[in-house]
Each structure stands twice: as C-alpha cells, then as structure tokens.
XYZ file of C-alpha atoms in Angstrom:
749
model
C -0.375 0.151 0.184
C 1.606 3.065 -1.589
C 1.153 7.172 -0.814
C -0.862 8.566 -3.632
C 1.632 10.548 -5.940
C -1.328 13.546 -6.175
C -0.105 14.543 -2.572
C 3.667 13.056 -2.421
C 5.177 9.879 -3.897
C 7.815 8.023 -0.754
C 10.795 5.968 -1.702
C 11.288 3.124 -0.686
C 13.365 1.985 2.421
C 15.991 0.221 2.292
C 16.814 -2.131 5.774
C 19.821 -1.545 7.688
C 22.006 -5.297 7.335
C 22.459 -6.765 11.095
C 25.056 -5.033 13.108
C 27.981 -6.660 13.532
C 28.815 -9.037 17.263
C 29.981 -6.302 19.629
C 33.610 -6.761 20.630
C 33.080 -4.791 23.605
C 32.902 -7.346 26.901
C 28.927 -7.553 29.001
C 28.852 -7.180 32.672
C 29.991 -9.517 35.021
C 26.867 -10.673 35.435
C 23.132 -9.083 35.653
C 21.125 -10.072 38.199
C 17.320 -11.166 38.480
C 17.509 -8.178 40.529
C 18.863 -6.064 38.869
C 17.930 -3.132 41.373
C 19.114 -5.159 44.936
C 22.509 -4.848 43.228
C 25.383 -5.428 46.437
C 27.911 -2.497 46.571
C 30.886 -4.772 45.516
C 29.162 -5.405 42.581
C 29.699 -2.224 40.983
C 33.685 -2.655 41.285
C 33.223 -5.412 38.561
C 31.505 -3.928 36.373
C 33.595 -0.800 36.267
C 36.710 -3.075 35.728
C 34.800 -4.617 32.914
C 34.192 -1.705 30.576
C 37.150 -0.042 31.530
C 38.391 -3.223 29.656
C 36.580 -3.229 27.017
C 38.090 0.220 26.049
C 41.502 -0.850 26.096
C 41.319 -2.525 23.262
C 40.663 0.973 21.129
C 41.243 4.594 20.508
C 44.599 6.717 20.043
C 44.635 9.631 22.407
C 42.322 12.406 20.492
C 42.084 14.834 23.485
C 42.953 18.526 21.742
C 41.947 17.258 17.737
C 39.881 18.412 15.701
C 36.726 16.241 14.998
C 35.242 15.763 11.966
C 32.586 18.286 10.513
C 29.996 15.507 10.031
C 30.047 14.537 13.376
C 26.370 14.706 14.241
C 23.752 12.747 13.333
C 20.295 14.698 12.501
C 18.066 15.555 14.840
C 14.673 15.562 12.902
C 15.487 12.865 11.713
C 16.414 10.838 14.617
C 13.015 11.952 15.733
C 11.176 10.093 13.432
C 13.815 7.476 13.766
C 12.828 7.886 16.998
C 8.560 7.199 16.164
C 9.893 4.324 13.607
C 10.381 2.407 16.239
C 7.542 2.666 18.129
C 5.846 1.715 14.896
C 7.611 -1.021 14.993
C 6.383 -2.380 18.235
C 3.017 -1.666 16.435
C 3.614 -3.680 13.594
C 5.525 -7.045 15.757
C 3.484 -9.920 15.961
C 5.302 -10.751 19.289
C 3.908 -7.426 21.247
C 0.468 -7.949 22.562
C -2.526 -7.402 20.108
C -4.301 -4.598 22.223
C -0.439 -3.270 23.111
C -0.601 -3.032 19.216
C -3.496 -0.766 18.757
C -2.428 1.429 21.955
C 1.404 1.539 19.862
C -0.675 2.873 16.906
C -2.161 5.198 18.650
C 0.916 6.439 20.447
C 2.388 6.959 16.831
C 0.153 8.853 16.004
C -0.378 11.529 18.833
C 3.952 11.789 18.577
C 3.390 12.665 15.100
C 1.534 15.323 15.568
C 3.218 16.805 18.352
C 6.054 16.612 16.048
C 4.421 18.623 13.071
C 2.210 20.912 15.649
C 5.823 22.133 16.875
C 9.424 20.891 15.669
C 7.948 21.347 11.964
C 5.347 24.570 12.510
C 8.723 25.909 13.907
C 11.307 24.827 10.957
C 8.697 26.820 8.586
C 8.049 29.508 10.845
C 12.026 30.359 10.778
C 12.293 29.569 6.780
C 8.897 32.175 6.674
C 11.030 34.892 8.471
C 14.733 34.136 7.085
C 16.248 33.042 9.698
C 16.517 29.516 9.777
C 19.842 28.296 9.358
C 21.783 25.454 9.091
C 21.630 22.521 10.758
C 24.013 21.788 12.574
C 24.919 18.344 9.964
C 25.279 21.318 7.701
C 21.555 20.733 6.252
C 20.004 23.580 4.653
C 16.131 24.401 5.880
C 14.203 23.699 2.747
C 15.845 19.911 2.853
C 15.422 19.426 6.548
C 12.039 20.667 6.443
C 11.633 18.034 2.113
C 13.187 14.856 4.651
C 10.154 15.342 6.862
C 7.426 14.936 3.792
C 9.011 11.530 2.763
C 10.119 10.432 6.381
C 6.627 11.295 7.852
C 4.229 9.778 4.922
C 6.311 6.994 4.281
C 5.701 6.261 8.167
C 2.009 6.743 8.205
C 1.620 5.043 4.528
C 3.179 2.072 6.910
C 1.333 3.380 9.945
C -2.646 3.294 8.112
C -1.137 -0.623 6.851
C -0.727 -2.132 9.807
C -4.080 -1.005 11.011
C -5.761 -1.537 8.118
C -3.903 -5.820 6.845
C -3.046 -6.299 10.284
C -4.451 -5.315 14.157
C -7.816 -4.776 12.374
C -7.882 -8.368 11.313
C -6.666 -9.881 13.584
C -8.641 -7.448 16.399
C -11.406 -9.068 14.587
C -10.447 -12.243 15.191
C -10.476 -11.754 18.897
C -14.055 -10.901 18.911
C -13.233 -7.066 18.789
C -14.570 -5.723 15.253
C -13.495 -1.770 13.483
C -16.185 -1.765 11.152
C -16.906 1.197 8.740
C -20.082 2.088 7.709
C -21.478 0.001 5.709
C -20.385 -3.622 6.704
C -22.673 -3.083 9.996
C -26.123 -4.994 10.135
C -29.351 -3.521 9.415
C -30.253 -3.750 13.003
C -26.535 -2.025 14.540
C -27.390 1.063 11.120
C -31.389 1.716 13.081
C -29.647 1.766 16.496
C -26.959 4.154 15.819
C -28.959 6.698 13.920
C -31.624 6.946 16.823
C -28.192 8.104 18.452
C -27.783 10.463 16.034
C -30.654 11.807 16.092
C -30.007 12.055 19.926
C -27.003 13.201 20.289
C -24.846 14.400 17.378
C -27.362 16.327 15.027
C -27.840 18.339 17.340
C -24.182 19.325 18.490
C -23.496 19.682 14.212
C -23.588 22.625 12.612
C -22.608 22.793 8.983
C -20.592 25.561 7.573
C -21.571 26.637 3.844
C -18.822 27.919 1.702
C -19.844 30.632 -1.244
C -19.578 34.362 -2.027
C -21.627 35.699 1.482
C -20.275 32.054 3.429
C -16.314 31.933 3.468
C -13.951 29.259 4.291
C -14.541 28.267 8.087
C -11.850 28.596 10.036
C -10.322 24.615 10.572
C -8.846 23.971 13.723
C -6.433 21.946 14.915
C -6.148 18.154 15.321
C -10.442 18.286 14.556
C -11.805 16.182 11.951
C -13.838 17.533 9.522
C -15.925 16.162 6.367
C -15.601 17.994 2.947
C -18.897 17.711 1.504
C -20.274 18.712 -2.057
C -24.574 18.910 -2.962
C -26.351 19.847 -5.415
C -29.665 22.159 -5.476
C -32.057 19.931 -7.549
C -33.894 23.394 -8.648
C -30.622 25.029 -10.017
C -28.388 22.158 -11.114
C -25.434 23.579 -8.868
C -22.829 22.516 -6.927
C -22.226 23.919 -3.493
C -19.077 22.349 -0.673
C -19.859 22.865 2.827
C -17.791 21.891 5.777
C -18.907 20.048 8.730
C -16.605 19.526 11.481
C -16.760 16.267 14.186
C -17.379 17.400 16.782
C -14.209 16.708 19.473
C -16.149 15.225 23.217
C -17.880 12.776 21.357
C -16.107 9.169 21.438
C -13.925 8.512 18.172
C -15.177 5.186 18.396
C -18.781 4.486 18.864
C -20.004 0.989 19.730
C -22.357 -0.275 17.087
C -23.158 -3.186 19.355
C -20.967 -5.131 22.053
C -17.826 -5.327 20.395
C -18.338 -3.927 17.790
C -17.449 0.065 16.852
C -17.812 2.771 13.946
C -16.142 6.020 13.124
C -18.225 8.926 14.486
C -17.494 9.977 11.569
C -19.066 7.288 9.510
C -22.279 8.038 11.284
C -22.642 11.623 10.390
C -21.501 11.157 6.732
C -23.931 8.214 7.182
C -27.382 10.973 7.950
C -25.979 13.880 6.085
C -29.485 14.514 4.193
C -30.181 15.087 8.117
C -28.194 18.306 7.884
C -28.638 19.135 4.611
C -32.946 18.870 3.781
C -33.552 19.393 0.295
C -30.212 19.182 -1.907
C -28.617 16.410 -2.801
C -25.494 14.816 -1.004
C -23.076 14.387 -4.466
C -19.993 13.418 -2.139
C -17.972 13.614 1.582
C -14.647 13.350 2.222
C -12.951 13.091 5.393
C -9.865 15.472 6.610
C -7.312 17.114 8.911
C -5.524 19.682 9.703
C -2.631 19.989 11.592
C -1.847 24.093 13.015
C 1.432 25.442 14.310
C 0.578 25.235 18.178
C 4.178 26.341 19.869
C 3.045 28.823 22.122
C 5.876 32.415 21.627
C 5.153 34.163 24.522
C 7.128 37.807 25.141
C 8.536 37.301 29.009
C 9.171 40.750 29.759
C 7.639 41.307 33.005
C 6.306 38.254 35.344
C 4.173 39.442 36.701
C 2.253 39.796 33.678
C 2.840 36.124 32.824
C 0.036 34.551 34.255
C -2.617 36.519 31.615
C 0.242 36.917 28.182
C 0.022 33.744 28.093
C -3.651 33.558 28.921
C -4.085 35.817 25.122
C -1.446 33.892 23.610
C -3.312 30.449 24.281
C -6.080 31.880 22.256
C -3.991 32.715 19.275
C -2.552 29.487 19.467
C -5.896 28.221 17.736
C -5.218 30.249 15.120
C -2.044 29.489 14.206
C -1.146 28.672 10.161
C -0.858 24.818 9.377
C 1.744 22.550 8.726
C 0.169 19.584 7.589
C -3.456 17.545 5.366
C -4.170 14.801 6.141
C -6.839 13.494 3.781
C -8.292 9.899 2.873
C -6.712 8.729 -0.918
C -10.339 8.391 -2.268
C -10.615 12.436 -2.198
C -11.857 13.916 -5.428
C -8.740 15.947 -6.800
C -11.172 18.944 -7.350
C -12.101 19.187 -3.180
C -8.792 18.311 -3.211
C -7.454 21.984 -4.844
C -9.880 23.594 -2.673
C -9.099 22.617 0.299
C -4.911 23.406 -0.890
C -6.354 26.677 -1.814
C -8.372 28.310 1.216
C -6.147 26.557 3.822
C -2.883 28.099 1.782
C -1.235 25.285 1.502
C 1.549 23.435 -0.035
C 1.080 20.174 -1.826
C 4.241 18.857 0.196
C 2.315 18.893 3.031
C -0.713 16.993 2.074
C -1.076 13.477 2.999
C -3.146 10.909 1.844
C -3.668 7.788 3.142
C -5.589 5.335 3.915
C -9.121 5.931 6.307
C -9.516 5.902 8.475
C -7.470 8.711 9.953
C -6.061 9.895 13.086
C -5.549 6.895 14.585
C -4.570 8.644 18.033
C -8.660 7.134 18.708
C -7.385 3.757 19.214
C -6.136 4.497 22.630
C -9.728 3.755 23.736
C -9.615 0.036 22.461
C -6.404 -0.599 24.007
C -8.445 0.193 27.178
C -10.579 -2.358 26.616
C -10.912 -4.864 29.325
C -9.146 -8.019 27.313
C -6.502 -8.249 29.377
C -5.584 -12.054 27.435
C -4.666 -9.355 24.424
C -2.471 -7.442 26.827
C 1.038 -7.135 28.312
C 0.493 -9.250 31.712
C -0.775 -6.857 34.403
C 1.991 -5.346 36.744
C 0.590 -3.762 40.263
C 3.918 -1.932 41.810
C 4.323 -2.953 45.616
C 5.531 -0.519 48.203
C 9.824 -0.061 48.363
C 11.105 -2.273 50.680
C 12.837 0.520 53.072
C 10.189 2.128 53.549
C 7.630 -0.940 54.419
C 9.503 -4.354 55.296
C 6.598 -5.978 55.085
C 3.357 -4.889 53.323
C 0.516 -4.170 55.464
C -3.106 -2.374 55.029
C -1.023 0.547 57.040
C 0.398 3.259 54.855
C 4.323 3.736 55.966
C 5.867 6.098 58.271
C 7.686 8.147 55.342
C 9.398 10.322 57.662
C 10.775 7.583 59.731
C 12.538 5.470 57.254
C 14.297 8.446 56.073
C 15.733 8.799 59.361
C 17.245 5.834 58.976
C 18.495 5.478 55.109
C 17.567 7.421 51.514
C 15.520 5.359 49.457
C 15.740 5.236 45.946
C 12.751 4.651 43.552
C 12.445 2.723 40.176
C 8.806 3.952 38.956
C 7.060 1.862 38.451
C 8.409 -1.166 39.387
C 7.792 0.899 43.103
C 4.886 1.984 43.861
C 3.772 5.537 43.127
C 1.315 6.574 45.658
C 3.034 4.244 48.755
C 6.229 6.416 48.120
C 5.924 9.792 46.996
C 2.011 11.056 47.332
C 2.569 9.361 50.492
C 5.842 11.123 51.175
C 3.088 14.462 50.745
C 0.210 13.163 52.329
C 2.249 12.179 55.238
C 3.934 16.256 55.664
C 0.010 17.731 54.924
C -1.121 15.784 58.225
C 1.916 15.855 60.150
C 1.147 19.229 63.091
C 4.703 18.674 63.143
C 5.512 19.674 59.565
C 5.954 23.467 59.152
C 6.824 24.035 55.088
C 6.017 22.458 52.358
C 8.231 23.300 48.963
C 7.333 21.597 45.272
C 7.722 22.256 41.456
C 4.776 20.910 39.523
C 5.590 21.067 35.722
C 2.446 18.149 35.004
C -0.049 16.358 36.793
C -3.238 15.214 36.922
C -6.748 16.677 36.457
C -8.065 14.756 40.036
C -4.455 14.962 41.915
C -4.092 13.749 45.201
C -0.633 16.204 45.141
C -2.159 19.203 44.037
C -4.680 18.030 47.358
C -2.830 17.344 49.521
C -0.461 20.718 48.861
C -4.012 22.367 49.075
C -4.896 20.194 52.889
C -1.503 21.862 53.918
C -1.933 25.258 53.476
C -5.973 24.869 54.944
C -4.186 22.805 57.917
C -1.652 26.551 57.914
C 1.036 25.686 57.024
C 3.668 26.988 54.350
C 3.073 25.809 50.951
C 5.152 27.042 48.258
C 4.025 26.118 45.299
C 6.352 26.704 41.080
C 3.952 25.756 39.317
C 5.290 25.517 35.183
C 2.464 27.386 33.019
C 4.463 27.027 30.370
C 4.795 22.977 30.765
C 3.982 22.240 26.405
C 0.440 21.266 25.558
C -0.443 21.512 29.356
C -0.435 25.227 30.044
C -4.679 25.584 30.014
C -4.234 23.115 33.865
C -1.057 24.110 35.257
C -2.932 28.183 34.569
C -5.826 25.972 36.616
C -4.217 24.166 38.516
C -2.094 27.321 39.767
C -5.459 29.253 40.738
C -6.692 26.985 42.780
C -3.928 26.874 45.316
C -3.793 30.729 45.446
C -7.790 29.971 46.066
C -6.971 27.581 49.071
C -3.160 30.216 50.623
C -0.661 28.058 49.400
C 1.703 30.821 47.514
C 2.180 29.896 43.938
C 5.007 31.617 42.001
C 5.873 30.659 38.343
C 9.634 30.150 37.990
C 12.301 32.458 36.879
C 11.904 35.096 33.681
C 13.023 33.507 30.027
C 13.388 29.873 31.601
C 11.463 27.122 32.842
C 11.029 25.326 35.461
C 11.745 21.724 35.045
C 13.408 20.294 37.955
C 11.359 17.892 39.948
C 11.544 18.667 43.348
C 10.018 18.356 46.826
C 11.433 19.725 50.058
C 9.573 19.514 53.942
C 10.402 20.985 57.102
C 9.819 19.237 60.259
C 9.869 20.337 63.663
C 11.832 17.549 65.495
C 12.193 18.563 69.695
C 14.312 21.461 69.155
C 15.734 21.516 66.029
C 14.336 21.770 62.219
C 15.091 18.682 59.806
C 14.249 18.971 56.194
C 12.867 15.914 54.087
C 13.528 15.899 49.816
C 12.684 14.314 47.402
C 14.341 14.290 43.236
C 12.886 13.448 40.636
C 13.048 12.785 36.718
C 10.050 12.739 36.401
C 6.520 14.417 36.803
C 4.608 14.524 39.571
C 1.500 12.568 38.109
C 0.124 9.188 39.933
C -1.372 8.220 36.859
C 1.514 8.372 33.717
C 3.445 7.197 36.717
C 1.774 3.248 36.247
C 3.447 3.750 32.681
C 6.261 5.821 33.280
C 9.825 4.519 33.553
C 11.381 7.424 36.085
C 14.305 7.265 39.228
C 13.167 9.509 41.911
C 15.393 9.196 45.868
C 13.626 10.355 48.770
C 16.790 11.777 51.196
C 16.682 13.721 54.820
C 20.919 14.291 53.654
C 21.532 17.866 55.548
C 22.986 18.110 52.480
C 20.767 17.801 49.848
C 18.316 19.937 52.195
C 20.373 23.089 52.035
C 20.906 23.192 48.521
C 16.966 22.510 48.113
C 16.612 25.343 50.486
C 18.907 27.504 48.696
C 17.773 27.028 44.654
C 13.645 26.977 46.141
C 14.983 30.656 47.987
C 16.287 31.488 43.987
C 13.383 30.233 42.583
C 10.718 32.244 44.827
C 12.727 35.066 45.351
C 16.290 37.372 44.748
C 19.237 34.358 45.499
C 21.395 34.551 43.534
C 23.905 31.331 44.607
C 25.164 29.308 42.136
C 27.401 26.301 43.890
C 26.354 23.708 45.369
C 26.650 20.465 47.416
C 25.144 17.827 46.093
C 23.477 19.268 43.043
C 24.710 19.977 39.239
C 22.090 22.811 38.779
C 20.598 24.169 34.868
C 21.352 26.389 33.461
C 24.308 27.780 35.445
C 26.896 24.942 36.094
C 25.316 21.211 34.833
C 26.439 21.133 31.464
C 29.695 22.209 32.658
C 29.467 20.273 35.477
C 29.108 16.767 33.266
C 31.919 18.468 31.525
C 34.258 18.291 33.886
C 33.210 14.268 35.013
C 33.914 13.195 31.306
C 36.902 14.775 31.310
C 37.932 13.471 34.266
C 37.079 10.288 32.955
C 40.505 10.589 30.592
C 42.577 11.084 32.759
C 40.898 7.640 35.474
C 42.240 5.893 32.249
C 45.844 7.651 31.124
C 46.418 6.605 34.998
C 44.639 2.912 34.133
C 42.667 4.005 36.805
C 38.754 2.257 36.073
C 37.049 4.418 33.952
C 34.320 4.589 31.879
C 31.179 7.389 31.085
C 27.143 5.593 31.184
C 24.377 8.030 30.265
C 21.098 7.333 30.474
C 18.315 10.516 28.991
C 15.728 11.050 26.679
C 17.088 13.211 24.565
C 20.896 13.895 23.965
C 22.005 16.475 21.641
C 23.856 18.824 22.918
C 27.121 19.583 20.447
C 29.091 20.494 23.660
C 28.561 17.441 25.848
C 28.763 14.966 22.536
C 32.138 17.022 21.624
C 33.615 15.202 25.352
C 32.381 12.052 24.535
C 34.404 11.670 20.871
C 37.304 13.007 22.646
C 36.871 10.456 26.063
C 36.513 7.434 22.736
C 38.910 8.562 21.193
C 41.114 8.846 24.497
C 39.950 5.075 25.133
C 37.094 5.689 27.610
C 34.259 3.143 26.866
C 31.315 5.392 26.896
C 27.252 3.645 26.821
C 24.701 5.728 25.656
C 20.869 4.269 27.013
C 18.824 7.396 24.352
C 14.835 6.405 24.652
C 14.639 9.471 21.233
C 16.569 11.682 20.111
C 20.145 10.592 19.889
C 22.701 12.987 17.167
C 25.677 11.218 18.715
C 26.956 9.284 15.846
C 28.832 5.964 17.153
C 31.020 3.616 15.659
C 32.602 5.569 13.874
C 37.351 4.939 12.950
C 38.847 7.371 14.858
C 36.193 9.336 16.574
C 33.357 7.559 18.726
C 34.057 3.074 17.967
C 33.919 3.228 21.664
C 31.201 4.175 22.105
C 27.658 2.537 20.883
C 24.230 3.304 22.413
C 21.321 1.494 22.101
C 17.476 2.319 22.831
C 14.411 0.522 24.802
C 10.771 0.751 23.946
C 8.315 -1.667 25.700
C 5.745 -1.458 27.607
C 6.517 1.337 30.728
C 7.784 4.299 28.999
C 11.560 4.907 29.601
C 12.052 8.167 30.739
C 14.641 8.963 33.767
C 17.837 9.797 33.386
C 20.986 8.739 34.625
C 24.105 10.219 34.526
C 27.132 7.927 35.501
C 31.275 7.963 35.183
C 33.571 4.887 36.439
C 35.878 7.784 38.618
C 38.650 5.631 38.568
C 36.756 2.522 40.853
C 34.500 4.649 43.014
C 31.867 5.363 40.556
C 30.155 8.849 40.397
C 26.093 8.317 39.621
C 24.085 11.123 39.492
C 19.812 11.534 38.671
C 16.925 14.308 37.945
C 15.031 15.914 34.891
C 17.827 17.175 32.168
C 18.267 15.903 29.155
C 21.000 16.920 26.975
C 18.920 19.272 24.797
C 19.618 22.784 24.445
C 16.344 23.892 25.984
C 17.627 21.757 28.827
C 20.857 22.968 29.879
C 20.398 26.318 28.508
C 16.728 27.672 28.776
C 14.899 24.919 31.392
C 16.073 24.965 35.484
C 17.145 21.353 35.759
C 18.553 19.749 38.529
C 20.808 16.593 39.433
C 21.476 15.254 42.578
C 24.837 13.050 43.524
C 23.886 9.430 44.606
C 25.891 8.968 48.026
C 24.879 5.604 49.435
C 26.723 2.563 47.266
C 24.196 0.241 47.112
C 21.911 2.485 45.608
C 25.363 3.384 42.836
C 25.962 -0.148 42.526
C 22.081 -0.618 41.579
C 22.398 2.345 38.917
C 25.202 1.266 37.694
C 24.487 -2.150 36.586
C 21.191 -0.805 35.346
C 22.562 0.994 32.534
C 24.685 -1.253 31.959
C 22.281 -4.105 31.430
C 19.697 -1.471 29.775
C 23.128 -0.850 26.845
C 24.287 -4.734 26.983
C 24.841 -6.837 23.801
C 22.245 -9.260 25.764
C 19.447 -6.923 26.677
C 16.558 -6.256 23.547
C 17.218 -2.950 22.234
C 17.241 -1.409 19.326
C 21.499 -0.292 17.955
C 22.707 3.128 16.184
C 24.800 2.388 13.405
C 27.322 5.475 12.484
C 25.237 6.027 9.579
C 22.264 7.232 11.854
C 19.995 4.019 11.538
C 18.244 1.978 14.393
C 18.385 -1.630 13.717
C 17.098 -4.097 16.446
C 18.128 -6.518 18.347
C 15.789 -8.777 19.248
C 17.035 -12.020 18.516
C 20.876 -13.651 19.462
C 22.369 -15.334 17.314
C 20.630 -18.973 17.452
C 17.781 -17.422 17.303
C 16.132 -17.323 20.869
C 14.523 -14.335 22.304
C 17.126 -12.056 23.951
C 16.342 -10.321 28.096
C 13.518 -7.807 28.141
C 14.790 -5.421 30.870
C 11.582 -4.048 32.196
C 10.026 -7.682 32.075
C 13.530 -8.447 34.379
C 12.178 -5.905 36.744
C 9.403 -6.469 37.369
C 10.038 -10.048 37.337
C 12.668 -9.229 40.009
C 9.585 -6.983 42.237
C 7.287 -10.549 42.614
C 10.276 -12.737 43.996
C 11.528 -10.307 46.232
C 7.950 -9.890 47.180
C 7.296 -13.289 46.887
C 10.134 -14.131 49.502
C-alpha cells in the first residue's frame, strides 16, 4: 500500500543489515534483581568496561573533530517514532498493546508537526533559519521530514488495515466502517445520531456570502459536496466532527465504527432538500507552539492566556486526507488553507488513529501485557500491610532509591506529601509542579497543608507545553487555598522535579526531600519509567532550600553541595566529569561513562564524549528518543555504543554515571542533554552517595546497554537496527520484564 502520488510520492526504504557482534565485553553478571545489587558489584562492572575501552582509540584529546560528527535531529526523532511503529508491527507484541502503539505513533507525529515542523517553517518564512549542525539547509530538512513522515503514515495505515484490525476481528473486537454494519446496528446508530449527534452539528456552507470557515487544529472534518436540484448548482460545505464525542462508537458489543462514518451516513439530515454528491474526511495540523514575551513576570499568566487563544489560529503545517478524495475537493482545501502540496498526506481511512487509545483500554487482559501491580518499596515497609508506611521514620534511617513503576508511586512519593500535609510537626512544604493530573492527590495534599496553616510554596510551570490550560487552572486553585504560587524565573522553564518538607523535631528543624526524574503525576507514574531519591540528608535539604529561594525570590546562589543545576553549571559539571574519566583512563584506573536520557543532542557534551572515546574510554548511551551521537566511527567514536529500549513502560529516567577511577559517581534528575534543558530551563541533578544505590544504577545502565538485552542499536550512518534475538534465534532479555520479575520474586520472598 503506497501513498498517492498526487500529494507526495514515497520512496522505498533500505533496511539496514544486521550489526556485527560487538567486541565489547558484557557486564560481569546481570542479576535478576538488577536494582538490588550489592555495593561491591559496581567495581566488577567498572573494571569490565575499562577493559573493553582499552581495545581501541589513541589519545585524541585536543584533536580536531570532523564536521559530519553529528546526526540530524529531525531524522533522529523520526527514527524514534519509527521504533514506536515497529512495536505496533511486531507480532510478538500483545494485540491491544499493538493497538496502543499505533495510537502513540499518531499522537507523537501530531506533536512533532505542531512544534518541530511548525517552528522550522516559521524560521524559514521569517528568514532566520540557519543550516542545521549537520550542514543541511532548512528547506532540505523540511523536505526530508515530509518524505519520511509520509512513508511512516502509510506504514501505520497499512499496519492498522491489514494486520491489527483483522486480528482484532479474529478476537471478537470489530473496527468496522458503516457499510459493514448490520441493518439493526445502523438503525440503532441512527437513533443515537438523532438524539446525541445531530443537535451539536453545524454545517458551514462555502459560497460568496459564506467564506471558507476556520478549521481548528487536529479536528476531524467532512468536506461535503451537495447539489441544488432546482438549479443544478454544486456547493461545498464543511461539517466538523464534535471533538467531545468518542472517536469510535459502539454499534453493538465490541463492534465499533468511526464517529465520522455515522455523520456521513446521515448527511441528508443536515442538508434537507439538497442532493449529497460526495463527502471526504480531512484533518488539519496547525502550529501550536507558544511564543510568549516574558519581559514582565507579573504579567506572564495573562500573556500566556492570550497566547493560548492565539494558538488556535496558528498556520497549518499538515493536511491529512483519505486517499479516495476528489481532486476538485483537494484543490479547494489546498487553496483555502494556503498549504503546500508537499504538506498533504493521503492515506487509507480512517484518519486520526490516536483514537485507538480507547480501544486499547478495553477489558481484554489476555490481549495485553500481563498485569503488574507495583508494591511498596521495601525500605519504606519491610512487610506490606494495610497501614501506610512512616516515610519520615524510614528516611531518618536511610536514603530510599525509588524506581517507578516497579515501586509504587502512591505509597512513596504521594504518601510522602500526604503524610507531610497531615503531620502537625511539618512547618513548610515546597514543591515544583511541571505536569500533574486533573484530579491529582498531590495538589489535594498541598491544598490540605495550606488550609491547616502550613507554609506551602508551589512553583507551577505554566509554560509546560500542551498542559498550559490545566496548569493555569491548578495554579489558581492552589492560590485560592492559600498556597504561595510562583511561576518561576523570567525566560526559563522550571523543569526540575523537587519536593522539600521542613519538620520540627524537638529543638531542631529537619528537612526531607525528594528529587526525581518524572513529573508528580500519579497516573503516568504507572507506565512511565522514572527514578527518584527520597532523603533526609542535610546537604540535599540545604541545597533545595537555596534553590527554592532562588526560584521564589532573588537569591543568586550558583554553587551547591550535592546538586548540579542548569543553566548555571550542569553542562560544565558533566563535561568536567567526562574529562576526569579520560584522566583516570590515562592513569590506568577504571574509567567509563554511562548515560540514560530521553534525548542527547547538545554538541558540547557530545564532543567531550567523542574525545573520551578517542582516548579509549568506553561510553554507553541509553537513549529513548533523539540522539545526535554518531557511534562506531573509526578514530572518532569506536568506543561509543548507543542503545534504545521500548516496551510496555515509557523509559523516562535520566541517569549520568562515571567510573571515577574505581569509585563510581552517579547522578539522577530531570535534564536531557538538549540546548533547552541546559540553557533555558531550571534542571537539577542530585549526586547519589549511597554505595548500594550507585551500584544499583550503574548495573541498571549496564543491563540496558548490554548486547544480551533486547534493544535497538544505533549505527554510524544514523540507522537503528532492532536486536530482539540472539544468533540462535532465542529471544534476548527484556530489561523491563526482568525488573518486573525481580519485584515479584522479592515480594514472594
């Protein structure tokens, strides 16, 4: 199935050959309980990676690096979404999970066009676009996006049509079109149409007296051609599919039809006295990135609200149509929307597969990953019971390293804040909120704390992309409850994940803290993989006090005890530690670099990784999405390998670990290695000091990047190759399933 040549002709894609077996050694061993390693295990892993690095690379420090050393960011992102699509295409993925991956793929692509493509088009239009770091002109980058995105959309539609929908039907879940319904089902849906759909529809005619209507971004629409039987004249009209309706409506148990099919089947009800000649479904994606002038923080809230209204009218950046659309109707849409033909994507219907998320939620457990329910972390409750753990008592004994969703969020981070809100000895709570759910128990706990007389400071990042409306709403709710709400620093987003509790204990005040990699979002904590550190360490508490004073007031402190903070010293701190590994390697001490992040594109950090590789230091990168590193290039990066893991959980944690000459140094926190994170956001990394925790994290990184773990491998040409089976065809280990099994065994023991 190929895309129509009228909007854009796709090209064939070359499948990369399998990668050669790695000559790098594996970790000494990878225990089933990968997060339960003993401290001394770290030394074995460190020695092993140092031995691997000794095989290659002369000392390249100070050598000039080649101009083509970076991979293209946009291509790398498209490659990430292709990996998502591969999960949907994989027969080994449970069927409803494949359905969900199709929805995620479509949602990812929507956001990519709304932000990245829209931004690139805007820079080209205003004449400020420059060549990318790969040297490609902006127009060429845009053309590549159109081509690759079109090919992927065609693959996604084919996966849905020829595989997923058919296999769902075999399991009794039918995704049908209107002609496939029985007469009784059509009668039932006609009744539904008359009662619940027809009253909210508004057909808009297009003629000299009625200009072409505004088409809102991501809305589904019907382009309708009607004829007046009295005059014989043809007319065009647009019918918007109400966005509050379910994407797929149930005609009878487990038989579903797209809502636009129901509307299309009853267009005569909307155009009484006219002949309906044709109808075609289309969808527009618009520029929905925000541009807010932040010269006055006091007016930021009002400025953002105005910009949110303005965003609805951003210029179009993509037009999706069903491939059966008439040329005449397509010409009209292209002309009226002022969109280029290259930005038109024609695919088999139905459009907007993001709606498959609802189908994926059907109660059919046999078609999903086996259910996993997270338990309470063992350091918070040795024996799980109905009584909640005493978080403060546990933290006075030791730091607690959390790994969600394997460790329960509700009985750790959420319980920490709820206990703080209810504890009469707690005097103050300070909290950052970047994204949270609409019915968040975190917000409720903060409100309860404020209403009980505690000092509550909440830094709400109202510029969190696509969550601006929700964050404004909750910011006002918190203010009304008596919380001190601030909106961060002018020109910077506050992306760090921090919580600080101040408690009166006898004559002293003790500070308890949480530093994490994920948002304080109880719902996403069930399927986002994240790390967090709960601690009563005085240095961390003092650091967070200083940082919150900077965020809420005029403190200018830049140096911290156990934190690296962007934009002041985070990039420089990481670069210094990479260079230190080179020194360790030269001195014959264990040296290695391991990183886990969502995106790695910062040129300065990447260049240091190249120099470390040239010096012989092994570098392992676990990247979920974008990665501009070009690994495996002789003389540049033969000691660098890059892996990506996709699975039932969204890999979201960020960890940066260094061999340290035998005494590993490990940091976790909020930042990815991108310009926006290191230069335009408040980001925080906290140094992990407990030897067992350091060992746990370094072994986790070793496991995720090991050749014996199922993953995608990045080649020097920018192509990702999936490695799911070994040379004998046996499935490789799945790191997420290993961690699930470790938790189950631990609870069973």
